[in-house]
mmCIF file of C-alpha atoms in Angstrom:
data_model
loop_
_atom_site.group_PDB
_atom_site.id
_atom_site.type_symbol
_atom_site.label_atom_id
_atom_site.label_comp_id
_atom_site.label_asym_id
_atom_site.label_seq_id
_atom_site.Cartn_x
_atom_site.Cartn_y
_atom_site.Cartn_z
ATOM 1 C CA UNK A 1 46.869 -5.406 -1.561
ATOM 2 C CA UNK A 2 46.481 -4.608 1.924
ATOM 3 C CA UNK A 3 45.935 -0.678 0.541
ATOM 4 C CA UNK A 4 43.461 -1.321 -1.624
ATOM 5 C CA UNK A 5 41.259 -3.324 1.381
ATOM 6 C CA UNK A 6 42.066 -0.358 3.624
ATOM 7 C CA UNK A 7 41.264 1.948 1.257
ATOM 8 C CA UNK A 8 37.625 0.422 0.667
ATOM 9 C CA UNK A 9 36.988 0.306 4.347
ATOM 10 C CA UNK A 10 37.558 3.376 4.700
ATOM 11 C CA UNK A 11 35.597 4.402 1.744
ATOM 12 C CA UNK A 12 32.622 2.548 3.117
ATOM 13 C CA UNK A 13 32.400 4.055 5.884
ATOM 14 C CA UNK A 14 32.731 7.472 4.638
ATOM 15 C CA UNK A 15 30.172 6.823 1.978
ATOM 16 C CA UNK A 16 26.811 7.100 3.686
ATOM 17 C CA UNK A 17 28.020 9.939 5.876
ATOM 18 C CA UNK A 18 29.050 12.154 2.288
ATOM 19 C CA UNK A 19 25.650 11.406 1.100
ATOM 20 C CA UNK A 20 23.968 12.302 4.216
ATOM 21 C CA UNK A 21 25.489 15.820 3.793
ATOM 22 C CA UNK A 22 25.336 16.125 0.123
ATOM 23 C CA UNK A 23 22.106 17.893 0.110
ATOM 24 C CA UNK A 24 22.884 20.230 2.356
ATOM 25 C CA UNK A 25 26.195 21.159 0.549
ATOM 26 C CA UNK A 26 24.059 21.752 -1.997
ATOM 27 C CA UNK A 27 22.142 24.335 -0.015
ATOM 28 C CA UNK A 28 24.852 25.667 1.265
ATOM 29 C CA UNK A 29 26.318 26.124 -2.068
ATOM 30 C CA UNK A 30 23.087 27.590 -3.766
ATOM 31 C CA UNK A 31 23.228 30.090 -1.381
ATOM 32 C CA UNK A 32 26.925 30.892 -1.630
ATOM 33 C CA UNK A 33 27.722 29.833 1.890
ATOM 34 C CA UNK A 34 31.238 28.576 1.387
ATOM 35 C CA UNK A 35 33.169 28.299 -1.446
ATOM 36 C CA UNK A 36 33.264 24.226 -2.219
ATOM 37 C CA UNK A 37 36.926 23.895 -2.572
ATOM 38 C CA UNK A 38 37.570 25.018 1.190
ATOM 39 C CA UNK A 39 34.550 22.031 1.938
ATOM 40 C CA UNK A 40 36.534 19.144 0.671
ATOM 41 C CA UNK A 41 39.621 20.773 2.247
ATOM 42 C CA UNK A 42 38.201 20.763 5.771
ATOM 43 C CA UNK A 43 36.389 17.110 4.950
ATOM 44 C CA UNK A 44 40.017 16.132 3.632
ATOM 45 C CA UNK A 45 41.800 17.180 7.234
ATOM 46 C CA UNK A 46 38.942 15.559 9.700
ATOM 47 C CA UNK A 47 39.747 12.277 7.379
ATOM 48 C CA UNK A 48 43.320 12.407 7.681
ATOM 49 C CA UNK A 49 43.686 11.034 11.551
ATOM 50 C CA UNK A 50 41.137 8.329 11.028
ATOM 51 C CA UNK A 51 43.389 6.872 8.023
ATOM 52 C CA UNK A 52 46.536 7.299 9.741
ATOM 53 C CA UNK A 53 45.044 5.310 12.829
ATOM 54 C CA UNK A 54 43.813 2.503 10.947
ATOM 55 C CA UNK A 55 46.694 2.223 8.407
ATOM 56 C CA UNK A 56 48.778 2.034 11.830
ATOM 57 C CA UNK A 57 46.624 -0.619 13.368
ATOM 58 C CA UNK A 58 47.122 -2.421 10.376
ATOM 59 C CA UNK A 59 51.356 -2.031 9.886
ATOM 60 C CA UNK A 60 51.652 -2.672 13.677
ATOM 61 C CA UNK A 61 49.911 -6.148 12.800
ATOM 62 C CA UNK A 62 51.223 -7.205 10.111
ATOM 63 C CA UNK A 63 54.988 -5.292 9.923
ATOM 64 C CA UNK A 64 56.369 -8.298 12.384
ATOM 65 C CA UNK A 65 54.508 -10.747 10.969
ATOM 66 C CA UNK A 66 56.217 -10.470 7.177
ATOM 67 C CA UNK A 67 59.480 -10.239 9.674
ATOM 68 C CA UNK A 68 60.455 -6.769 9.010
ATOM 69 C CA UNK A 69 62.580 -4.698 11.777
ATOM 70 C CA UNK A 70 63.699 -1.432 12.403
ATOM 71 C CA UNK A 71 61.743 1.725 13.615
ATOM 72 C CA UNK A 72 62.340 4.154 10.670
ATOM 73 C CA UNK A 73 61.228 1.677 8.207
ATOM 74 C CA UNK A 74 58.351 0.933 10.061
ATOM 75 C CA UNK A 75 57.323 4.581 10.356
ATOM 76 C CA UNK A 76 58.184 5.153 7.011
ATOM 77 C CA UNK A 77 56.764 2.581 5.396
ATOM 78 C CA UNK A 78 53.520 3.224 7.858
ATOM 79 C CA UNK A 79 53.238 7.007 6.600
ATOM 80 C CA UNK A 80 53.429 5.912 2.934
ATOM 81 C CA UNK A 81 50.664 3.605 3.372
ATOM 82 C CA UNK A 82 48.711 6.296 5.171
ATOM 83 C CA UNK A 83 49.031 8.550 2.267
ATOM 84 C CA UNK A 84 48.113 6.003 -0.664
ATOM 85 C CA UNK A 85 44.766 4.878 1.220
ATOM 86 C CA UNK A 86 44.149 8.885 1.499
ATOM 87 C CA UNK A 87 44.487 9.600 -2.093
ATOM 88 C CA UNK A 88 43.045 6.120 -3.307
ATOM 89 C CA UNK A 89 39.571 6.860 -1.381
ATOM 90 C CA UNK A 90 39.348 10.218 -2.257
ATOM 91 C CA UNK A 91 39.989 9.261 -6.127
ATOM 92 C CA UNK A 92 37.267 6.450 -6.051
ATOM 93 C CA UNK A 93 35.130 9.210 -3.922
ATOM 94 C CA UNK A 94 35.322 11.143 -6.922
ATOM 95 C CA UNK A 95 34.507 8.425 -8.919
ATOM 96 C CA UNK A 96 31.553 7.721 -7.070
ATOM 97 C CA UNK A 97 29.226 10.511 -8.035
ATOM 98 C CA UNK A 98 28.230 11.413 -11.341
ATOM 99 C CA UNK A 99 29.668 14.947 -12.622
ATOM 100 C CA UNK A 100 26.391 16.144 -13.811
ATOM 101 C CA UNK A 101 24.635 15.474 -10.442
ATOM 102 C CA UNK A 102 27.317 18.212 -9.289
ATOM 103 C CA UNK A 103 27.031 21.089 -11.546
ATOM 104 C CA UNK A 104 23.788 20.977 -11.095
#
């Protein structure tokens, strides 16, 4: 549960930044600027430290409080979390936007 309110947060505040750049991907696009796969890979890795902060201020809370111990399953369990809030707002991302506003 805790993934799936992470996950929106982050989505939210990812969501008006995408569609502040959306048209001009679509410029840059038009005018073969960049290939768009290498666009979501670069938007993918300036993402990546922003979940893995907040999914750590989140474990560090709440990982003593259920009354869990140990280092390595704290970092472990931490990275896994990280991970599934990556991949969970990037498939409701994709969700978000219509495919035929894309291949326009």
């Amino acid at each position: 549960m805790g993934a799936v309110n992470i996950t929106f947060i982050s989505f939210n505040g990812v969501l008006p930044i995408t569609s502040k750049e959306r048209t001009a991907f679509y410029r840059e696009r038009a005018s073969q600027t960049y290939n768009a796969f290498w666009y979501f890979i670069g938007s993918t890795l300036v993402e990546i430290p922003y979940c893995f902060g907040i999914s750590l201020l989140f474990m560090a809370i709440f990982y003593p409080m259920v009354g869990f111990t140990g280092v390595a399953d704290f970092f472990t369990s931490w990275f896994n979390l990280s991970l599934i809030v990556t991949l969970m707002a990037y498939f409701v991302a994709a969700r978000y936007y219509p495919t035929q506003v894309c291949f326009r």
